[in-house]
Tab-separated table of N, CA and C in Angstrom:
chain	number	residue	atom	x	y	z
D	1	SER	N	47.392	55.719	40.151
D	1	SER	CA	47.068	56.067	41.521
D	1	SER	C	45.659	55.633	41.876
D	2	GLY	N	44.779	55.461	40.877
D	2	GLY	CA	43.422	55.007	41.151
D	2	GLY	C	43.412	53.609	41.729
D	3	LEU	N	44.314	52.738	41.222
D	3	LEU	CA	44.406	51.377	41.729
D	3	LEU	C	44.861	51.379	43.184
D	4	ARG	N	45.814	52.231	43.523
D	4	ARG	CA	46.280	52.314	44.908
D	4	ARG	C	45.159	52.798	45.824
D	5	ALA	N	44.351	53.747	45.374
D	5	ALA	CA	43.242	54.244	46.190
D	5	ALA	C	42.249	53.111	46.460
D	6	LEU	N	41.979	52.302	45.439
D	6	LEU	CA	41.062	51.178	45.630
D	6	LEU	C	41.659	50.156	46.592
D	7	ASP	N	42.980	49.893	46.480
D	7	ASP	CA	43.632	48.970	47.400
D	7	ASP	C	43.495	49.464	48.840
D	8	PHE	N	43.680	50.763	49.031
D	8	PHE	CA	43.571	51.338	50.369
D	8	PHE	C	42.148	51.187	50.894
D	9	LEU	N	41.160	51.466	50.050
D	9	LEU	CA	39.770	51.343	50.487
D	9	LEU	C	39.425	49.896	50.821
D	10	ASP	N	39.930	48.960	50.009
D	10	ASP	CA	39.706	47.540	50.304
D	10	ASP	C	40.355	47.147	51.625
D	11	ALA	N	41.575	47.647	51.875
D	11	ALA	CA	42.273	47.339	53.123
D	11	ALA	C	41.524	47.932	54.317
D	12	ALA	N	41.000	49.143	54.156
D	12	ALA	CA	40.249	49.769	55.245
D	12	ALA	C	38.974	48.982	55.532
D	13	ALA	N	38.293	48.531	54.490
D	13	ALA	CA	37.076	47.736	54.683
D	13	ALA	C	37.404	46.405	55.361
D	14	ALA	N	38.519	45.774	54.951
D	14	ALA	CA	38.922	44.513	55.568
D	14	ALA	C	39.275	44.723	57.035
D	15	ALA	N	39.925	45.854	57.364
D	15	ALA	CA	40.265	46.149	58.758
D	15	ALA	C	39.007	46.335	59.582
D	16	ALA	N	38.002	46.978	59.014
D	16	ALA	CA	36.735	47.166	59.731
D	16	ALA	C	36.056	45.824	59.988
D	17	GLU	N	36.130	44.917	59.014
D	17	GLU	CA	35.540	43.589	59.189
D	17	GLU	C	36.267	42.791	60.266
D	18	ARG	N	37.577	42.999	60.408
D	18	ARG	CA	38.351	42.290	61.425
D	18	ARG	C	38.093	42.859	62.814
D	19	GLY	N	37.381	43.973	62.891
D	19	GLY	CA	37.075	44.551	64.194
D	19	GLY	C	38.053	45.619	64.633
D	20	ALA	N	38.872	46.130	63.712
D	20	ALA	CA	39.810	47.187	64.074
D	20	ALA	C	39.041	48.472	64.351
D	21	ALA	N	39.491	49.207	65.331
D	21	ALA	CA	38.846	50.480	65.662
D	21	ALA	C	39.007	51.452	64.495
D	22	PRO	N	38.024	52.346	64.285
D	22	PRO	CA	38.154	53.325	63.210
D	22	PRO	C	39.431	54.140	63.385
D	23	GLY	N	40.207	54.254	62.324
D	23	GLY	CA	41.448	55.001	62.375
D	23	GLY	C	42.627	54.196	62.887
D	24	ALA	N	42.407	52.931	63.268
D	24	ALA	CA	43.509	52.101	63.771
D	24	ALA	C	44.476	51.784	62.637
D	25	LEU	N	45.737	51.764	62.954
D	25	LEU	CA	46.748	51.481	61.945
D	25	LEU	C	47.148	50.016	61.914
D	26	CYS	N	46.817	49.266	62.947
D	26	CYS	CA	47.160	47.854	62.948
D	26	CYS	C	46.087	47.082	63.707
D	27	SER	N	46.089	45.773	63.477
D	27	SER	CA	45.126	44.907	64.169
D	27	SER	C	45.771	43.542	64.377
D	28	GLU	N	45.072	42.668	65.074
D	28	GLU	CA	45.575	41.318	65.356
D	28	GLU	C	45.749	40.503	64.079
D	29	GLY	N	45.015	40.840	63.026
D	29	GLY	CA	45.076	40.060	61.792
D	29	GLY	C	46.141	40.510	60.807
D	30	ASP	N	46.952	41.495	61.158
D	30	ASP	CA	47.982	41.978	60.236
D	30	ASP	C	49.057	40.926	60.009
D	31	VAL	N	49.635	40.941	58.814
D	31	VAL	CA	50.654	39.988	58.407
D	31	VAL	C	51.833	40.773	57.837
D	32	LEU	N	53.050	40.317	58.134
D	32	LEU	CA	54.251	40.923	57.558
D	32	LEU	C	54.704	40.121	56.352
D	33	TRP	N	55.197	40.839	55.343
D	33	TRP	CA	55.732	40.214	54.149
D	33	TRP	C	57.128	40.752	53.899
D	34	LEU	N	58.015	39.876	53.468
D	34	LEU	CA	59.340	40.271	53.018
D	34	LEU	C	59.324	40.105	51.511
D	35	GLU	N	59.673	41.173	50.793
D	35	GLU	CA	59.617	41.056	49.338
D	35	GLU	C	60.723	41.856	48.676
D	36	ASP	N	61.058	41.418	47.471
D	36	ASP	CA	61.960	42.160	46.608
D	36	ASP	C	61.399	42.054	45.195
D	37	ASP	N	62.235	42.306	44.196
D	37	ASP	CA	61.749	42.286	42.817
D	37	ASP	C	61.375	40.896	42.329
D	38	THR	N	61.882	39.852	42.967
D	38	THR	CA	61.682	38.509	42.440
D	38	THR	C	60.678	37.661	43.208
D	39	MET	N	60.484	37.942	44.496
D	39	MET	CA	59.564	37.094	45.252
D	39	MET	C	59.011	37.811	46.475
D	40	ARG	N	58.040	37.172	47.090
D	40	ARG	CA	57.402	37.686	48.299
D	40	ARG	C	57.116	36.494	49.204
D	41	ILE	N	57.467	36.648	50.502
D	41	ILE	CA	57.260	35.546	51.436
D	41	ILE	C	56.672	36.100	52.730
D	42	GLU	N	55.715	35.372	53.284
D	42	GLU	CA	55.077	35.794	54.538
D	42	GLU	C	56.009	35.508	55.705
D	43	LEU	N	56.134	36.488	56.599
D	43	LEU	CA	56.971	36.326	57.786
D	43	LEU	C	56.107	35.913	58.965
D	44	MET	N	56.577	34.928	59.713
D	44	MET	CA	55.906	34.498	60.932
D	44	MET	C	56.743	35.001	62.105
D	45	CYS	N	56.189	35.942	62.846
D	45	CYS	CA	56.926	36.483	63.986
D	45	CYS	C	55.954	36.863	65.086
D	46	ALA	N	56.504	37.277	66.221
D	46	ALA	CA	55.682	37.626	67.380
D	46	ALA	C	54.732	38.779	67.024
D	47	PRO	N	53.480	38.708	67.527
D	47	PRO	CA	52.495	39.747	67.201
D	47	PRO	C	52.929	41.160	67.606
D	48	HIS	N	53.688	41.290	68.702
D	48	HIS	CA	54.101	42.635	69.102
D	48	HIS	C	55.048	43.252	68.068
D	49	LEU	N	55.822	42.434	67.339
D	49	LEU	CA	56.691	42.952	66.282
D	49	LEU	C	55.883	43.443	65.083
D	50	VAL	N	54.817	42.715	64.773
D	50	VAL	CA	53.975	43.108	63.639
D	50	VAL	C	53.416	44.509	63.874
D	51	ALA	N	53.033	44.818	65.090
D	51	ALA	CA	52.452	46.123	65.400
D	51	ALA	C	53.489	47.243	65.338
D	52	LEU	N	54.761	46.917	65.471
D	52	LEU	CA	55.813	47.936	65.469
D	52	LEU	C	56.365	48.247	64.083
D	53	LEU	N	56.124	47.385	63.101
D	53	LEU	CA	56.756	47.528	61.796
D	53	LEU	C	55.794	48.113	60.771
D	54	ALA	N	56.375	48.655	59.705
D	54	ALA	CA	55.586	49.276	58.646
D	54	ALA	C	56.180	48.922	57.294
D	55	THR	N	55.464	49.235	56.248
D	55	THR	CA	55.911	49.003	54.887
D	55	THR	C	57.111	49.883	54.562
D	56	GLY	N	58.046	49.340	53.794
D	56	GLY	CA	59.149	50.133	53.291
D	56	GLY	C	60.413	50.111	54.112
D	57	LEU	N	60.453	49.350	55.179
D	57	LEU	CA	61.665	49.291	55.999
D	57	LEU	C	62.705	48.394	55.344
D	58	VAL	N	63.963	48.773	55.457
D	58	VAL	CA	65.065	47.935	54.996
D	58	VAL	C	65.499	47.094	56.194
D	59	ALA	N	65.447	45.772	56.027
D	59	ALA	CA	65.741	44.891	57.153
D	59	ALA	C	66.406	43.614	56.666
D	60	ALA	N	67.208	43.029	57.554
D	60	ALA	CA	67.749	41.684	57.352
D	60	ALA	C	66.991	40.784	58.311
D	61	VAL	N	66.594	39.610	57.830
D	61	VAL	CA	65.773	38.705	58.631
D	61	VAL	C	66.516	37.386	58.802
D	62	LEU	N	66.625	36.935	60.060
D	62	LEU	CA	67.256	35.662	60.378
D	62	LEU	C	66.157	34.683	60.761
D	63	GLY	N	66.191	33.491	60.198
D	63	GLY	CA	65.183	32.484	60.508
D	63	GLY	C	65.280	31.326	59.541
D	64	GLN	N	64.131	30.647	59.353
D	64	GLN	CA	64.139	29.509	58.446
D	64	GLN	C	62.798	29.386	57.745
D	65	ALA	N	62.849	28.826	56.557
D	65	ALA	CA	61.639	28.597	55.772
D	65	ALA	C	60.853	27.436	56.373
D	66	THR	N	59.541	27.509	56.282
D	66	THR	CA	58.669	26.435	56.762
D	66	THR	C	58.150	25.638	55.571
D	67	PRO	N	57.662	24.437	55.810
D	67	PRO	CA	57.109	23.638	54.698
D	67	PRO	C	55.901	24.299	54.037
D	68	GLU	N	55.215	25.205	54.755
D	68	GLU	CA	54.034	25.875	54.195
D	68	GLU	C	54.404	27.043	53.283
D	69	GLY	N	55.694	27.324	53.120
D	69	GLY	CA	56.113	28.423	52.258
D	69	GLY	C	56.213	29.764	52.972
D	70	ARG	N	56.250	29.737	54.284
D	70	ARG	CA	56.425	30.956	55.072
D	70	ARG	C	57.849	30.997	55.615
D	71	PHE	N	58.168	32.081	56.335
D	71	PHE	CA	59.498	32.225	56.915
D	71	PHE	C	59.354	32.537	58.392
D	72	ARG	N	59.838	31.607	59.253
D	72	ARG	CA	59.763	31.787	60.696
D	72	ARG	C	60.940	32.670	61.137
D	73	VAL	N	60.621	33.827	61.725
D	73	VAL	CA	61.631	34.833	62.070
D	73	VAL	C	62.189	34.563	63.455
D	74	ARG	N	63.533	34.515	63.547
D	74	ARG	CA	64.199	34.426	64.848
D	74	ARG	C	64.711	35.792	65.295
D	75	ASP	N	65.166	36.589	64.323
D	75	ASP	CA	65.704	37.905	64.670
D	75	ASP	C	65.612	38.822	63.464
D	76	LEU	N	65.578	40.129	63.750
D	76	LEU	CA	65.534	41.169	62.720
D	76	LEU	C	66.665	42.157	62.957
D	77	CYS	N	67.196	42.698	61.878
D	77	CYS	CA	68.217	43.732	61.968
D	77	CYS	C	67.843	44.824	60.969
D	78	PHE	N	67.788	46.065	61.440
D	78	PHE	CA	67.357	47.172	60.597
D	78	PHE	C	68.535	48.045	60.199
D	79	ALA	N	68.407	48.696	59.045
D	79	ALA	CA	69.432	49.636	58.586
D	79	ALA	C	69.533	50.767	59.601
D	80	GLN	N	70.751	51.195	59.850
D	80	GLN	CA	70.999	52.260	60.822
D	80	GLN	C	71.471	53.514	60.108
D	81	VAL	N	71.117	54.656	60.651
D	81	VAL	CA	71.620	55.930	60.152
D	81	VAL	C	73.009	56.132	60.745
D	82	PRO	N	73.996	56.508	59.921
D	82	PRO	CA	75.340	56.694	60.482
D	82	PRO	C	75.357	57.825	61.502
D	83	ALA	N	76.289	57.721	62.436
D	83	ALA	CA	76.429	58.758	63.466
D	83	ALA	C	76.813	60.080	62.807
D	84	PRO	N	76.329	61.186	63.339
D	84	PRO	CA	76.675	62.474	62.740
D	84	PRO	C	78.168	62.767	62.881
D	85	ILE	N	78.688	63.524	61.946
D	85	ILE	CA	80.096	63.901	61.957
D	85	ILE	C	80.306	64.954	63.037
D	86	GLU	N	81.348	64.764	63.832
D	86	GLU	CA	81.664	65.750	64.860
D	86	GLU	C	82.119	67.043	64.210
D	87	ARG	N	81.536	68.127	64.622
D	87	ARG	CA	81.907	69.438	64.102
D	87	ARG	C	82.314	70.318	65.283
D	88	PRO	N	83.250	71.237	65.050
D	88	PRO	CA	83.636	72.136	66.145
D	88	PRO	C	82.458	73.017	66.553
D	89	ARG	N	82.344	73.275	67.843
D	89	ARG	CA	81.241	74.093	68.344
D	89	ARG	C	81.395	75.556	67.942
D	90	THR	N	82.614	76.024	67.854
D	90	THR	CA	82.847	77.409	67.443
D	90	THR	C	83.734	77.410	66.212
D	91	LEU	N	83.432	78.262	65.304
D	91	LEU	CA	84.227	78.395	64.095
D	91	LEU	C	85.243	79.508	64.303
D	92	PRO	N	86.417	79.371	63.723
D	92	PRO	CA	87.449	80.382	63.943
D	92	PRO	C	87.076	81.761	63.394
D	93	ARG	N	86.238	81.833	62.416
D	93	ARG	CA	85.782	83.120	61.884
D	93	ARG	C	84.383	82.938	61.313
D	94	ARG	N	83.740	84.021	60.987
D	94	ARG	CA	82.364	83.945	60.493
D	94	ARG	C	82.323	83.376	59.079
D	95	HIS	N	81.301	82.600	58.844
D	95	HIS	CA	81.059	82.041	57.514
D	95	HIS	C	79.653	82.456	57.097
D	96	TYR	N	79.479	82.730	55.834
D	96	TYR	CA	78.187	83.160	55.325
D	96	TYR	C	77.778	82.310	54.136
D	97	VAL	N	76.486	82.211	53.945
D	97	VAL	CA	75.921	81.574	52.767
D	97	VAL	C	74.966	82.584	52.159
D	98	ALA	N	75.073	82.795	50.877
D	98	ALA	CA	74.189	83.739	50.189
D	98	ALA	C	73.271	82.961	49.249
D	99	PHE	N	71.983	83.176	49.388
D	99	PHE	CA	71.002	82.615	48.473
D	99	PHE	C	70.564	83.751	47.567
D	100	VAL	N	70.880	83.649	46.295
D	100	VAL	CA	70.657	84.748	45.358
D	100	VAL	C	69.860	84.226	44.178
D	101	SER	N	68.900	85.012	43.728
D	101	SER	CA	68.146	84.643	42.534
D	101	SER	C	67.936	85.881	41.678
D	102	GLY	N	67.467	85.663	40.475
D	102	GLY	CA	67.135	86.765	39.597
D	102	GLY	C	68.311	87.386	38.890
D	103	LEU	N	69.468	86.716	38.872
D	103	LEU	CA	70.642	87.284	38.213
D	103	LEU	C	70.811	86.766	36.791
D	104	GLY	N	69.994	85.840	36.388
D	104	GLY	CA	70.045	85.331	35.022
D	104	GLY	C	71.421	84.841	34.626
D	105	LEU	N	72.056	84.049	35.459
D	105	LEU	CA	73.438	83.639	35.217
D	105	LEU	C	73.596	82.819	33.948
D	106	GLY	N	72.580	82.125	33.521
D	106	GLY	CA	72.684	81.352	32.288
D	106	GLY	C	72.054	82.042	31.105
D	107	ALA	N	71.548	83.270	31.278
D	107	ALA	CA	70.828	83.969	30.215
D	107	ALA	C	71.785	84.522	29.173
D	108	THR	N	71.277	84.604	27.949
D	108	THR	CA	72.021	85.252	26.871
D	108	THR	C	71.312	86.535	26.504
D	109	SER	N	72.010	87.450	25.852
D	109	SER	CA	71.395	88.727	25.500
D	109	SER	C	70.254	88.531	24.520
D	110	ALA	N	70.286	87.452	23.717
D	110	ALA	CA	69.215	87.209	22.758
D	110	ALA	C	67.924	86.804	23.451
D	111	ALA	N	68.025	86.274	24.667
D	111	ALA	CA	66.840	85.778	25.361
D	111	ALA	C	65.895	86.895	25.772
D	112	GLY	N	66.414	88.065	26.127
D	112	GLY	CA	65.522	89.113	26.592
D	112	GLY	C	65.794	90.467	25.991
D	113	GLY	N	66.726	90.558	25.060
D	113	GLY	CA	67.048	91.823	24.441
D	113	GLY	C	68.146	92.549	25.194
D	114	GLU	N	68.604	93.652	24.606
D	114	GLU	CA	69.706	94.435	25.172
D	114	GLU	C	69.356	95.035	26.525
D	115	ASP	N	68.104	95.496	26.696
D	115	ASP	CA	67.695	96.133	27.949
D	115	ASP	C	67.794	95.164	29.120
D	116	VAL	N	67.316	93.946	28.914
D	116	VAL	CA	67.364	92.935	29.971
D	116	VAL	C	68.814	92.581	30.274
D	117	ALA	N	69.637	92.418	29.247
D	117	ALA	CA	71.039	92.074	29.455
D	117	ALA	C	71.747	93.152	30.265
D	118	ALA	N	71.459	94.409	29.989
D	118	ALA	CA	72.092	95.510	30.726
D	118	ALA	C	71.653	95.515	32.186
D	119	ARG	N	70.374	95.279	32.444
D	119	ARG	CA	69.883	95.244	33.835
D	119	ARG	C	70.470	94.069	34.600
D	120	LEU	N	70.607	92.922	33.942
D	120	LEU	CA	71.213	91.762	34.603
D	120	LEU	C	72.674	92.034	34.930
D	121	GLU	N	73.395	92.656	34.006
D	121	GLU	CA	74.794	92.983	34.252
D	121	GLU	C	74.920	93.949	35.426
D	122	GLU	N	74.031	94.906	35.516
D	122	GLU	CA	74.043	95.862	36.630
D	122	GLU	C	73.752	95.146	37.954
D	123	ALA	N	72.783	94.231	37.949
D	123	ALA	CA	72.452	93.478	39.167
D	123	ALA	C	73.625	92.615	39.607
D	124	ARG	N	74.306	91.996	38.658
D	124	ARG	CA	75.472	91.183	38.993
D	124	ARG	C	76.579	92.049	39.601
D	125	GLY	N	76.774	93.235	39.055
D	125	GLY	CA	77.777	94.146	39.589
D	125	GLY	C	77.462	94.565	41.014
D	126	ARG	N	76.186	94.838	41.303
D	126	ARG	CA	75.792	95.198	42.674
D	126	ARG	C	76.025	94.041	43.628
D	127	LEU	N	75.770	92.816	43.164
D	127	LEU	CA	76.024	91.651	44.009
D	127	LEU	C	77.507	91.532	44.331
D	128	VAL	N	78.366	91.692	43.331
D	128	VAL	CA	79.816	91.616	43.556
D	128	VAL	C	80.237	92.687	44.566
D	129	ASP	N	79.749	93.913	44.398
D	129	ASP	CA	80.092	94.993	45.335
D	129	ASP	C	79.639	94.657	46.749
D	130	PHE	N	78.438	94.146	46.866
D	130	PHE	CA	77.884	93.825	48.179
D	130	PHE	C	78.703	92.732	48.854
D	131	VAL	N	78.984	91.651	48.120
D	131	VAL	CA	79.713	90.522	48.697
D	131	VAL	C	81.144	90.926	49.032
D	132	LEU	N	81.820	91.622	48.152
D	132	LEU	CA	83.196	92.033	48.430
D	132	LEU	C	83.254	93.031	49.577
D	133	GLY	N	82.295	93.919	49.655
D	133	GLY	CA	82.265	94.881	50.753
D	133	GLY	C	82.112	94.189	52.086
D	134	ALA	N	81.247	93.196	52.177
D	134	ALA	CA	81.049	92.459	53.424
D	134	ALA	C	82.264	91.590	53.729
D	135	ALA	N	82.875	90.989	52.698
D	135	ALA	CA	84.004	90.090	52.909
D	135	ALA	C	85.248	90.844	53.356
D	136	LEU	N	85.427	92.074	52.893
D	136	LEU	CA	86.625	92.832	53.245
D	136	LEU	C	86.417	93.730	54.443
D	137	GLY	N	85.287	93.578	55.122
D	137	GLY	CA	85.054	94.330	56.346
D	137	GLY	C	84.420	95.685	56.154
D	138	GLY	N	84.012	95.996	54.941
D	138	GLY	CA	83.400	97.291	54.692
D	138	GLY	C	81.944	97.331	55.081
D	139	GLY	N	81.357	96.193	55.411
D	139	GLY	CA	79.944	96.151	55.758
D	139	GLY	C	79.110	96.054	54.506
D	140	ALA	N	77.879	95.623	54.671
D	140	ALA	CA	76.990	95.445	53.535
D	140	ALA	C	76.628	96.793	52.945
D	141	GLY	N	76.892	96.931	51.659
D	141	GLY	CA	76.443	98.116	50.953
D	141	GLY	C	77.305	99.345	51.157
D	142	THR	N	78.492	99.209	51.731
D	142	THR	CA	79.311	100.389	51.962
D	142	THR	C	80.320	100.604	50.862
D	143	GLY	N	80.467	99.619	49.987
D	143	GLY	CA	81.418	99.776	48.903
D	143	GLY	C	82.845	99.557	49.359
D	144	GLY	N	83.054	98.927	50.485
D	144	GLY	CA	84.388	98.760	51.021
D	144	GLY	C	85.247	97.775	50.289
D	145	GLY	N	84.734	97.106	49.286
D	145	GLY	CA	85.535	96.100	48.638
D	145	GLY	C	85.805	96.376	47.190
D	146	GLY	N	85.463	97.495	46.691
D	146	GLY	CA	85.649	97.761	45.271
D	146	GLY	C	84.550	97.104	44.472
D	147	GLY	N	84.768	96.892	43.210
D	147	GLY	CA	83.766	96.269	42.359
D	147	GLY	C	83.395	97.195	41.234
D	148	THR	N	82.246	96.960	40.639
D	148	THR	CA	81.904	97.683	39.435
D	148	THR	C	80.835	98.738	39.633
D	149	GLY	N	80.074	98.698	40.691
D	149	GLY	CA	78.928	99.591	40.785
D	149	GLY	C	79.027	100.619	41.887
D	150	GLY	N	80.184	100.846	42.437
D	150	GLY	CA	80.317	101.875	43.458
D	150	GLY	C	79.857	101.444	44.828
D	151	GLY	N	79.456	100.177	45.020
D	151	GLY	CA	79.103	99.674	46.331
D	151	GLY	C	77.702	100.001	46.776
D	152	GLU	N	76.883	100.518	45.919
D	152	GLU	CA	75.534	100.897	46.315
D	152	GLU	C	74.608	99.682	46.249
D	153	VAL	N	73.819	99.475	47.283
D	153	VAL	CA	72.854	98.382	47.297
D	153	VAL	C	71.469	98.989	47.211
D	154	ARG	N	70.683	98.527	46.267
D	154	ARG	CA	69.344	99.082	46.078
D	154	ARG	C	68.295	98.067	46.433
């Protein structure tokens, strides 16, 4: 990362020498490059396009190579994000998502001793009671769905 920081500082100093305003992200002297793992080629295109583009874009470039080893751009095509999937505005019934932690689902009794294993088992039982109670219409913590802990939520 130290090398990248130096590259950035060198680029900022070069931008200042070109007369770019402090904090400017582009200037008249900017150049576009098309590169992959095997090669890098300078793109020759309209200056207004250079100001609109940034590093890291996925693009297809139409044009032709020049004798100087550059690529004269006629057109650009950018990767598009697919259209979102149509979803119904109303769902036929309520859906819930539960984010739960601290249940030690992958823990073994050897990891924390018998006391920890017993507390984890009790916590798991309360979760089952809570979820089943809400799913069967008993409401959260009412014990309306059966389970192992009597439906009590602590």
